[in-house]
mmCIF file of C-alpha atoms and ligand atoms in Angstrom:
data_model
loop_
_atom_site.group_PDB
_atom_site.id
_atom_site.type_symbol
_atom_site.label_atom_id
_atom_site.label_comp_id
_atom_site.label_asym_id
_atom_site.label_seq_id
_atom_site.Cartn_x
_atom_site.Cartn_y
_atom_site.Cartn_z
ATOM 1 C CA MET J 266 126.834 116.239 26.868
ATOM 2 C CA THR J 267 126.945 113.340 24.433
ATOM 3 C CA GLU J 268 127.322 114.740 20.934
ATOM 4 C CA GLU J 269 125.072 113.287 18.223
ATOM 5 C CA ILE J 270 126.868 112.072 15.071
ATOM 6 C CA ALA J 271 124.811 111.368 12.003
ATOM 7 C CA VAL J 272 126.243 108.473 10.029
ATOM 8 C CA VAL J 273 125.427 108.145 6.378
ATOM 9 C CA PRO J 274 127.512 105.264 4.787
ATOM 10 C CA GLY J 275 125.894 105.462 1.297
ATOM 11 C CA ASP J 276 126.920 103.082 -1.467
ATOM 12 C CA GLY J 277 129.762 100.787 -2.393
ATOM 13 C CA ILE J 278 132.889 101.049 -0.225
ATOM 14 C CA GLY J 279 131.046 103.822 1.809
ATOM 15 C CA GLN J 280 129.395 100.758 3.476
ATOM 16 C CA GLU J 281 132.826 99.386 4.311
ATOM 17 C CA VAL J 282 134.890 102.362 5.320
ATOM 18 C CA THR J 283 132.266 104.312 7.288
ATOM 19 C CA PRO J 284 131.889 101.557 9.931
ATOM 20 C CA ALA J 285 135.673 101.608 10.240
ATOM 21 C CA ALA J 286 135.553 105.326 11.053
ATOM 22 C CA VAL J 287 132.736 104.734 13.575
ATOM 23 C CA GLU J 288 134.737 101.990 15.283
ATOM 24 C CA VAL J 289 137.639 104.364 15.693
ATOM 25 C CA LEU J 290 135.413 107.116 17.110
ATOM 26 C CA GLU J 291 133.995 104.606 19.552
ATOM 27 C CA ALA J 292 137.446 103.729 20.701
ATOM 28 C CA VAL J 293 138.251 107.318 21.780
ATOM 29 C CA GLY J 294 135.051 108.925 22.917
ATOM 30 C CA LYS J 295 131.408 108.549 23.841
ATOM 31 C CA PHE J 296 129.054 109.589 21.018
ATOM 32 C CA GLU J 297 125.547 108.868 20.028
ATOM 33 C CA PHE J 298 125.479 107.567 16.449
ATOM 34 C CA VAL J 299 122.378 107.890 14.291
ATOM 35 C CA GLU J 300 122.586 106.058 11.011
ATOM 36 C CA ARG J 301 120.587 107.077 7.971
ATOM 37 C CA GLU J 302 120.281 105.907 4.372
ATOM 38 C CA ALA J 303 121.218 107.736 1.080
ATOM 39 C CA GLY J 304 122.546 106.905 -2.330
ATOM 40 C CA ASP J 305 121.853 104.564 -5.322
ATOM 41 C CA ALA J 306 120.450 101.704 -3.263
ATOM 42 C CA THR J 307 118.120 104.071 -1.372
ATOM 43 C CA LYS J 308 116.959 105.493 -4.565
ATOM 44 C CA ALA J 309 116.270 101.990 -6.037
ATOM 45 C CA GLU J 310 114.297 101.159 -2.890
ATOM 46 C CA THR J 311 112.362 104.320 -2.146
ATOM 47 C CA GLY J 312 112.607 106.378 -5.298
ATOM 48 C CA ASP J 313 114.578 109.086 -3.445
ATOM 49 C CA ALA J 314 118.446 109.111 -3.222
ATOM 50 C CA LEU J 315 118.260 111.503 -0.240
ATOM 51 C CA PRO J 316 115.241 110.851 2.017
ATOM 52 C CA GLN J 317 114.070 113.921 3.968
ATOM 53 C CA GLU J 318 114.929 112.215 7.259
ATOM 54 C CA THR J 319 118.592 111.873 6.186
ATOM 55 C CA TYR J 320 118.664 115.464 5.159
ATOM 56 C CA ASP J 321 117.103 116.521 8.441
ATOM 57 C CA ILE J 322 119.522 114.562 10.641
ATOM 58 C CA ALA J 323 122.414 116.413 8.996
ATOM 59 C CA THR J 324 120.745 119.768 9.888
ATOM 60 C CA SER J 325 120.433 118.864 13.518
ATOM 61 C CA ALA J 326 123.321 116.575 14.404
ATOM 62 C CA ASP J 327 126.499 117.935 15.892
ATOM 63 C CA ALA J 328 128.474 116.497 13.009
ATOM 64 C CA THR J 329 127.858 114.191 10.115
ATOM 65 C CA LEU J 330 130.037 111.320 8.783
ATOM 66 C CA PHE J 331 129.382 110.433 5.162
ATOM 67 C CA GLY J 332 130.849 107.586 3.160
ATOM 68 C CA ALA J 333 130.135 107.910 -0.590
ATOM 69 C CA ALA J 334 127.200 107.696 -3.101
ATOM 70 C CA GLY J 335 127.378 106.257 -6.613
ATOM 71 C CA ALA J 336 125.590 107.662 -9.645
ATOM 72 C CA THR J 337 123.452 109.731 -7.299
ATOM 73 C CA ALA J 338 126.429 111.430 -5.686
ATOM 74 C CA ALA J 339 125.424 114.981 -6.829
ATOM 75 C CA ASP J 340 121.858 114.345 -5.521
ATOM 76 C CA VAL J 341 123.176 113.270 -2.179
ATOM 77 C CA ILE J 342 126.381 115.071 -1.254
ATOM 78 C CA LEU J 343 125.541 118.531 -2.672
ATOM 79 C CA PRO J 344 122.300 118.791 -0.584
ATOM 80 C CA LEU J 345 124.031 117.274 2.462
ATOM 81 C CA ARG J 346 126.859 119.844 2.294
ATOM 82 C CA GLU J 347 124.176 122.505 1.964
ATOM 83 C CA ALA J 348 122.210 120.876 5.018
ATOM 84 C CA VAL J 349 125.240 121.718 7.239
ATOM 85 C CA GLY J 350 125.661 125.182 5.777
ATOM 86 C CA SER J 351 129.102 124.194 4.491
ATOM 87 C CA PHE J 352 130.932 126.975 2.606
ATOM 88 C CA VAL J 353 134.442 125.400 2.566
ATOM 89 C CA ASN J 354 135.753 122.006 1.879
ATOM 90 C CA VAL J 355 139.036 121.324 3.643
ATOM 91 C CA ARG J 356 141.135 118.649 1.881
ATOM 92 C CA PRO J 357 144.572 117.786 3.330
ATOM 93 C CA ALA J 358 146.770 115.854 0.976
ATOM 94 C CA ARG J 359 149.783 114.576 3.005
ATOM 95 C CA ALA J 360 152.448 111.904 2.121
ATOM 96 C CA TYR J 361 153.018 109.306 4.870
ATOM 97 C CA PRO J 362 156.230 107.537 5.888
ATOM 98 C CA GLY J 363 156.055 103.991 4.605
ATOM 99 C CA VAL J 364 153.582 104.735 1.829
ATOM 100 C CA ASP J 365 155.043 104.657 -1.645
ATOM 101 C CA ALA J 366 154.260 108.169 -3.004
ATOM 102 C CA LEU J 367 155.162 109.788 -6.293
ATOM 103 C CA ARG J 368 155.990 112.948 -4.257
ATOM 104 C CA PRO J 369 156.913 112.171 -0.589
ATOM 105 C CA GLU J 370 157.471 115.963 -0.018
ATOM 106 C CA THR J 371 153.729 116.644 -0.381
ATOM 107 C CA ASP J 372 151.973 118.160 2.567
ATOM 108 C CA ILE J 373 149.220 120.489 1.218
ATOM 109 C CA VAL J 374 145.769 121.584 2.513
ATOM 110 C CA PHE J 375 143.309 122.655 -0.182
ATOM 111 C CA LEU J 376 140.600 125.075 0.962
ATOM 112 C CA ARG J 377 137.939 124.680 -1.732
ATOM 113 C CA GLU J 378 134.926 127.000 -2.170
ATOM 114 C CA ASN J 379 131.968 124.664 -1.615
ATOM 115 C CA THR J 380 128.784 126.391 -2.634
ATOM 116 C CA GLU J 381 129.074 127.889 -6.119
ATOM 117 C CA GLY J 382 131.243 128.050 -9.252
ATOM 118 C CA VAL J 383 130.314 125.520 -11.905
ATOM 119 C CA TYR J 384 128.621 123.270 -9.331
ATOM 120 C CA SER J 385 125.676 125.511 -8.572
ATOM 121 C CA GLY J 386 123.468 123.498 -10.846
ATOM 122 C CA HIS J 387 122.549 126.025 -13.523
ATOM 123 C CA GLU J 388 122.878 123.853 -16.635
ATOM 124 C CA SER J 389 120.535 124.154 -19.543
ATOM 125 C CA ARG J 390 119.952 122.187 -22.797
ATOM 126 C CA LEU J 391 119.044 124.897 -25.283
ATOM 127 C CA SER J 392 118.817 122.750 -28.393
ATOM 128 C CA GLU J 393 119.781 119.356 -29.803
ATOM 129 C CA ASP J 394 123.285 120.691 -30.370
ATOM 130 C CA LEU J 395 123.801 123.163 -27.542
ATOM 131 C CA SER J 396 124.084 123.007 -23.765
ATOM 132 C CA THR J 397 125.150 125.711 -21.427
ATOM 133 C CA LEU J 398 126.316 126.138 -17.815
ATOM 134 C CA THR J 399 126.239 129.276 -15.814
ATOM 135 C CA ARG J 400 129.022 129.760 -13.474
ATOM 136 C CA VAL J 401 128.124 131.587 -10.253
ATOM 137 C CA VAL J 402 130.697 133.560 -8.266
ATOM 138 C CA THR J 403 129.732 136.007 -5.481
ATOM 139 C CA SER J 404 132.028 138.333 -3.618
ATOM 140 C CA SER J 405 130.402 137.253 -0.318
ATOM 141 C CA ALA J 406 131.074 133.527 -0.741
ATOM 142 C CA SER J 407 134.697 134.218 -1.922
ATOM 143 C CA LYS J 408 135.248 136.496 1.096
ATOM 144 C CA ARG J 409 133.788 134.076 3.519
ATOM 145 C CA LEU J 410 136.204 131.459 2.140
ATOM 146 C CA ALA J 411 139.111 133.968 2.406
ATOM 147 C CA GLU J 412 138.143 134.837 6.045
ATOM 148 C CA PHE J 413 138.245 131.045 6.822
ATOM 149 C CA ALA J 414 141.631 130.747 5.033
ATOM 150 C CA CYS J 415 143.061 133.585 6.989
ATOM 151 C CA ASP J 416 141.944 132.006 10.288
ATOM 152 C CA PHE J 417 143.218 128.634 9.116
ATOM 153 C CA VAL J 418 146.759 129.769 8.375
ATOM 154 C CA GLU J 419 146.940 132.093 11.422
ATOM 155 C CA ASP J 420 149.020 130.013 13.795
ATOM 156 C CA GLU J 421 150.564 127.256 11.642
ATOM 157 C CA TYR J 422 151.427 128.639 8.255
ATOM 158 C CA ASP J 423 153.022 131.603 6.565
ATOM 159 C CA GLY J 424 150.104 132.342 4.208
ATOM 160 C CA PHE J 425 148.307 130.766 1.348
ATOM 161 C CA THR J 426 148.382 130.392 -2.463
ATOM 162 C CA VAL J 427 145.359 131.291 -4.539
ATOM 163 C CA ALA J 428 144.801 129.071 -7.646
ATOM 164 C CA HIS J 429 142.415 130.578 -10.277
ATOM 165 C CA LYS J 430 141.934 131.267 -13.865
ATOM 166 C CA ALA J 431 141.145 134.988 -13.888
ATOM 167 C CA ASN J 432 143.060 135.533 -17.071
ATOM 168 C CA VAL J 433 140.377 133.783 -18.972
ATOM 169 C CA MET J 434 137.299 133.844 -16.679
ATOM 170 C CA ARG J 435 137.905 137.491 -16.039
ATOM 171 C CA GLU J 436 134.517 138.321 -14.596
ATOM 172 C CA THR J 437 133.890 135.215 -12.386
ATOM 173 C CA ASP J 438 137.464 134.220 -11.301
ATOM 174 C CA GLY J 439 138.408 137.941 -11.502
ATOM 175 C CA ARG J 440 135.780 138.576 -8.741
ATOM 176 C CA PHE J 441 136.957 135.485 -6.779
ATOM 177 C CA ARG J 442 140.642 136.551 -6.974
ATOM 178 C CA GLU J 443 140.001 140.160 -6.059
ATOM 179 C CA ALA J 444 137.716 139.177 -3.131
ATOM 180 C CA VAL J 445 140.194 136.648 -1.705
ATOM 181 C CA LEU J 446 143.220 138.912 -2.132
ATOM 182 C CA SER J 447 141.507 141.874 -0.585
ATOM 183 C CA VAL J 448 140.560 140.011 2.507
ATOM 184 C CA ALA J 449 143.985 138.544 3.011
ATOM 185 C CA ASP J 450 145.450 142.048 2.430
ATOM 186 C CA LYS J 451 143.180 143.462 5.087
ATOM 187 C CA ARG J 452 143.960 140.674 7.466
ATOM 188 C CA GLY J 453 147.674 141.027 6.867
ATOM 189 C CA VAL J 454 148.082 137.422 5.515
ATOM 190 C CA ASP J 455 150.711 136.796 2.942
ATOM 191 C CA THR J 456 149.489 135.342 -0.350
ATOM 192 C CA ASP J 457 150.788 134.341 -3.681
ATOM 193 C CA GLU J 458 148.718 133.374 -6.739
ATOM 194 C CA LEU J 459 149.008 131.036 -9.678
ATOM 195 C CA LEU J 460 146.839 130.261 -12.653
ATOM 196 C CA MET J 461 145.250 126.934 -11.851
ATOM 197 C CA ASP J 462 146.699 125.128 -14.913
ATOM 198 C CA ALA J 463 150.156 126.308 -14.080
ATOM 199 C CA PHE J 464 149.558 125.261 -10.574
ATOM 200 C CA ALA J 465 148.843 121.741 -11.669
ATOM 201 C CA THR J 466 152.370 121.530 -13.219
ATOM 202 C CA HIS J 467 154.124 123.290 -10.369
ATOM 203 C CA VAL J 468 152.377 121.064 -7.703
ATOM 204 C CA CYS J 469 153.685 117.921 -9.497
ATOM 205 C CA LEU J 470 157.232 119.222 -9.963
ATOM 206 C CA SER J 471 157.656 120.939 -6.549
ATOM 207 C CA PRO J 472 154.805 120.113 -4.096
ATOM 208 C CA GLN J 473 157.054 121.364 -1.238
ATOM 209 C CA LYS J 474 156.465 124.902 -2.395
ATOM 210 C CA PHE J 475 152.830 124.791 -1.327
ATOM 211 C CA ASP J 476 151.214 124.635 2.168
ATOM 212 C CA VAL J 477 147.639 125.960 1.824
ATOM 213 C CA VAL J 478 145.927 126.497 -1.427
ATOM 214 C CA VAL J 479 142.683 128.386 -1.806
ATOM 215 C CA CYS J 480 140.578 127.677 -4.926
ATOM 216 C CA PRO J 481 137.125 127.719 -6.602
ATOM 217 C CA ASN J 482 134.920 124.795 -6.354
ATOM 218 C CA LEU J 483 135.795 122.739 -9.481
ATOM 219 C CA ALA J 484 139.512 123.615 -9.295
ATOM 220 C CA GLY J 485 139.620 122.372 -5.665
ATOM 221 C CA ASP J 486 137.820 119.122 -6.688
ATOM 222 C CA VAL J 487 140.319 118.339 -9.465
ATOM 223 C CA LEU J 488 143.502 119.668 -7.963
ATOM 224 C CA SER J 489 142.974 117.798 -4.711
ATOM 225 C CA ASP J 490 142.440 114.531 -6.548
ATOM 226 C CA LEU J 491 145.679 115.351 -8.501
ATOM 227 C CA ALA J 492 147.415 115.735 -5.083
ATOM 228 C CA ALA J 493 145.936 112.301 -4.074
ATOM 229 C CA GLY J 494 147.955 110.853 -6.940
ATOM 230 C CA LEU J 495 151.102 112.513 -5.567
ATOM 231 C CA VAL J 496 150.714 110.945 -2.141
ATOM 232 C CA GLY J 497 149.687 107.352 -2.885
ATOM 233 C CA GLY J 498 146.020 107.462 -3.967
ATOM 234 C CA LEU J 499 142.422 108.394 -3.214
ATOM 235 C CA GLY J 500 142.282 105.922 -0.266
ATOM 236 C CA LEU J 501 144.274 108.408 1.778
ATOM 237 C CA LEU J 502 142.436 111.759 1.517
ATOM 238 C CA PRO J 503 140.000 112.843 4.173
ATOM 239 C CA SER J 504 137.865 115.981 4.034
ATOM 240 C CA ALA J 505 135.803 118.424 6.075
ATOM 241 C CA ASN J 506 132.841 120.422 4.870
ATOM 242 C CA ILE J 507 132.638 123.196 7.324
ATOM 243 C CA GLY J 508 129.596 125.560 8.029
ATOM 244 C CA PRO J 509 129.043 128.192 10.644
ATOM 245 C CA ASP J 510 127.430 125.720 13.135
ATOM 246 C CA ARG J 511 127.780 122.247 11.826
ATOM 247 C CA ALA J 512 130.099 120.243 9.571
ATOM 248 C CA LEU J 513 130.158 117.054 7.443
ATOM 249 C CA PHE J 514 133.184 114.814 7.049
ATOM 250 C CA GLU J 515 133.844 112.472 4.308
ATOM 251 C CA PRO J 516 136.607 110.685 2.348
ATOM 252 C CA VAL J 517 137.509 112.427 -0.918
ATOM 253 C CA HIS J 518 137.042 109.080 -2.794
ATOM 254 C CA GLY J 519 133.839 107.668 -4.273
ATOM 255 C CA THR J 520 132.180 104.280 -4.018
ATOM 256 C CA ALA J 521 135.080 102.400 -5.724
ATOM 257 C CA PRO J 522 132.759 99.950 -7.656
ATOM 258 C CA ASP J 523 135.866 98.047 -8.889
ATOM 259 C CA ILE J 524 136.657 96.793 -5.322
ATOM 260 C CA ALA J 525 133.325 97.314 -3.466
ATOM 261 C CA GLY J 526 132.198 94.194 -1.583
ATOM 262 C CA GLU J 527 135.691 92.658 -1.389
ATOM 263 C CA GLY J 528 136.394 94.020 2.056
ATOM 264 C CA VAL J 529 139.719 95.513 0.975
ATOM 265 C CA ALA J 530 138.918 99.238 0.753
ATOM 266 C CA ASN J 531 141.460 101.370 2.413
ATOM 267 C CA PRO J 532 139.849 102.924 5.512
ATOM 268 C CA THR J 533 142.549 105.630 5.973
ATOM 269 C CA ALA J 534 140.524 108.424 4.279
ATOM 270 C CA ALA J 535 137.460 107.712 6.405
ATOM 271 C CA ILE J 536 139.373 107.237 9.605
ATOM 272 C CA LEU J 537 141.323 110.543 9.069
ATOM 273 C CA SER J 538 137.970 112.151 8.319
ATOM 274 C CA ALA J 539 136.865 110.936 11.789
ATOM 275 C CA ALA J 540 140.067 112.585 13.195
ATOM 276 C CA MET J 541 139.005 115.833 11.517
ATOM 277 C CA LEU J 542 135.536 115.430 13.017
ATOM 278 C CA LEU J 543 137.070 115.004 16.465
ATOM 279 C CA ASP J 544 139.172 118.137 15.958
ATOM 280 C CA TYR J 545 136.068 120.005 14.899
ATOM 281 C CA LEU J 546 134.127 118.954 18.007
ATOM 282 C CA GLY J 547 136.942 120.115 20.251
ATOM 283 C CA TYR J 548 138.437 116.797 21.051
ATOM 284 C CA ASP J 549 142.040 117.863 19.983
ATOM 285 C CA LYS J 550 143.843 115.241 22.025
ATOM 286 C CA GLU J 551 141.680 112.412 20.652
ATOM 287 C CA SER J 552 142.026 113.705 17.105
ATOM 288 C CA MET J 553 145.699 113.693 17.377
ATOM 289 C CA GLN J 554 145.687 110.136 18.862
ATOM 290 C CA VAL J 555 143.725 108.833 15.884
ATOM 291 C CA ASP J 556 145.997 110.708 13.467
ATOM 292 C CA GLU J 557 149.080 109.273 15.132
ATOM 293 C CA ALA J 558 147.574 105.669 15.277
ATOM 294 C CA MET J 559 146.685 105.859 11.599
ATOM 295 C CA THR J 560 150.074 107.204 10.630
ATOM 296 C CA SER J 561 151.751 104.523 12.598
ATOM 297 C CA VAL J 562 149.714 101.814 10.855
ATOM 298 C CA LEU J 563 150.444 103.291 7.450
ATOM 299 C CA GLU J 564 154.154 103.080 8.342
ATOM 300 C CA SER J 565 154.320 99.626 9.712
ATOM 301 C CA GLY J 566 151.245 97.848 8.181
ATOM 302 C CA PRO J 567 148.928 96.091 7.773
ATOM 303 C CA ARG J 568 148.123 97.623 4.481
ATOM 304 C CA THR J 569 145.344 97.215 1.933
ATOM 305 C CA PRO J 570 146.060 96.173 -1.718
ATOM 306 C CA ASP J 571 145.925 99.889 -3.032
ATOM 307 C CA LEU J 572 149.064 100.458 -0.917
ATOM 308 C CA GLY J 573 150.730 97.235 -2.001
ATOM 309 C CA GLY J 574 149.538 95.142 0.929
ATOM 310 C CA GLU J 575 147.249 92.067 1.041
ATOM 311 C CA ARG J 576 145.183 92.856 4.184
ATOM 312 C CA SER J 577 141.554 93.721 4.650
ATOM 313 C CA THR J 578 139.691 96.936 5.703
ATOM 314 C CA GLU J 579 138.958 95.147 9.086
ATOM 315 C CA ASP J 580 142.648 94.223 9.678
ATOM 316 C CA VAL J 581 143.727 97.857 9.134
ATOM 317 C CA THR J 582 140.938 99.227 11.259
ATOM 318 C CA GLY J 583 141.691 96.676 13.951
ATOM 319 C CA ALA J 584 145.388 97.708 13.989
ATOM 320 C CA VAL J 585 144.379 101.316 14.435
ATOM 321 C CA VAL J 586 142.023 100.528 17.231
ATOM 322 C CA ASP J 587 144.650 98.425 19.000
ATOM 323 C CA ARG J 588 146.956 101.328 18.994
ATOM 324 C CA LEU J 589 144.318 103.578 20.546
HETATM 325 P P1 NAI D 740 136.456 106.408 -6.837
HETATM 326 O O1 NAI D 740 137.043 107.376 -5.924
HETATM 327 O O2 NAI D 740 135.227 105.658 -6.368
HETATM 328 O O3 NAI D 740 137.503 105.435 -7.358
HETATM 329 C C1 NAI D 740 138.579 105.804 -8.122
HETATM 330 C C2 NAI D 740 139.725 104.662 -7.935
HETATM 331 O O4 NAI D 740 140.275 104.817 -6.767
HETATM 332 C C3 NAI D 740 139.210 103.318 -8.122
HETATM 333 O O5 NAI D 740 140.130 102.531 -8.754
HETATM 334 C C4 NAI D 740 139.008 102.878 -6.643
HETATM 335 O O6 NAI D 740 139.171 101.439 -6.502
HETATM 336 C C5 NAI D 740 140.158 103.631 -5.999
HETATM 337 N N1 NAI D 740 139.865 103.925 -4.611
HETATM 338 C C6 NAI D 740 139.001 104.914 -4.183
HETATM 339 N N2 NAI D 740 138.877 104.876 -2.818
HETATM 340 C C7 NAI D 740 139.570 103.864 -2.446
HETATM 341 C C8 NAI D 740 139.857 103.244 -1.113
HETATM 342 N N3 NAI D 740 139.266 103.773 0.022
HETATM 343 N N4 NAI D 740 140.655 102.156 -1.080
HETATM 344 C C9 NAI D 740 141.244 101.614 -2.147
HETATM 345 N N5 NAI D 740 141.014 102.138 -3.410
HETATM 346 C C10 NAI D 740 140.197 103.229 -3.562
HETATM 347 O O7 NAI D 740 135.992 107.264 -8.142
HETATM 348 P P2 NAI D 740 135.225 106.861 -9.488
HETATM 349 O O8 NAI D 740 135.562 105.532 -9.830
HETATM 350 O O9 NAI D 740 135.459 107.949 -10.371
HETATM 351 O O10 NAI D 740 133.693 106.929 -9.095
HETATM 352 C C11 NAI D 740 132.929 105.765 -8.635
HETATM 353 C C12 NAI D 740 131.609 106.275 -8.164
HETATM 354 O O11 NAI D 740 131.698 107.109 -7.068
HETATM 355 C C13 NAI D 740 130.763 107.057 -9.208
HETATM 356 O O12 NAI D 740 129.489 106.648 -9.254
HETATM 357 C C14 NAI D 740 130.900 108.504 -8.668
HETATM 358 O O13 NAI D 740 129.768 109.227 -8.997
HETATM 359 C C15 NAI D 740 130.976 108.275 -7.174
HETATM 360 N N6 NAI D 740 131.716 109.381 -6.466
HETATM 361 C C16 NAI D 740 131.147 109.796 -5.342
HETATM 362 C C17 NAI D 740 131.714 110.721 -4.508
HETATM 363 C C18 NAI D 740 130.979 111.130 -3.281
HETATM 364 O O14 NAI D 740 130.083 110.507 -2.897
HETATM 365 N N7 NAI D 740 131.450 112.193 -2.536
HETATM 366 C C19 NAI D 740 133.026 111.310 -4.928
HETATM 367 C C20 NAI D 740 133.506 110.766 -6.101
HETATM 368 C C21 NAI D 740 132.886 109.777 -6.815
HETATM 369 MG MG1 MG D 741 135.939 114.695 -6.524
#
């Protein structure tokens, strides 16, 4: 069976790094790619940032590869994550040999709740002076995340850290904390916990103390970007949005308007997202090959300017494909 992969490059450097990821997938497997539009340019053209046919393909394809969207990001990526039924965003932040990193000891996987918290869209303007936001936390979503985390750490890790702010958001993060810890306890998985602000300091000072970090939606968004800073920048971080039957893979970064169109975007995040996609579809060997080829190119070059190099997206992608 040939798996169908939906490809949604989006805006800005999404148009540059997504083809790089597709090229790498083509080098290791036989897939049917179906490309669809979304983002700022699509909105300008059609009035809709996420056309129905783009949403629909994500609900039926075996996996979706997404680039980035600009100002319309929330209108595009939140519904697309929902289209694949995603409840967890897996974000590995790893330092690589040969890449100048603030903290070369960093090797952390963030498991971010992906459906609720402050990103559930319940914002209101109550008066000229006052706006409010409703933070949604359910025991069911928190437990589903915790079950995933327990499965995730099963073979490879000793346990996980829960980052939350239950001392202040006693009701919402209190519920999150209790749900996650109770599942871990039942499953016999070791945990420790840290308030998310204290975690931010600890992860900068001693990233080697953390392997897997489970956190609410906003905390996972912010803390994983912080970890990107520790390992050499946003151009390096891939992610997977996992649902029960499908998944969507995307770099953590956005459209990078400051470098878009110059052909120098770092394709690493998109290529490593493709490696996560391969792993998800059961192509373990191919996933490892892509990971190793990318790691080897990061070590020896060519490198894009964000990593101190002078080479293009195409040069880096070509070097990865050569190794495959
Ligand atoms: P950004 O991630 O696009 O860029 C932040 C900085 O990192 C920039 O200096 C950029 O040049 C650099 N950078 C990011 N990816 C890179 C890569 N692959 N290679 C080299 N350098 C890279 O974040 P920013 O500037 O906050 O947002 C720009 C736009 O992207 C906004 O319109 C925002 O809404 C959107 N965005 C979309 C996301 C998505 O679609 N999932 C996620 C984050 C932002
Ligand atoms: Mg983000």
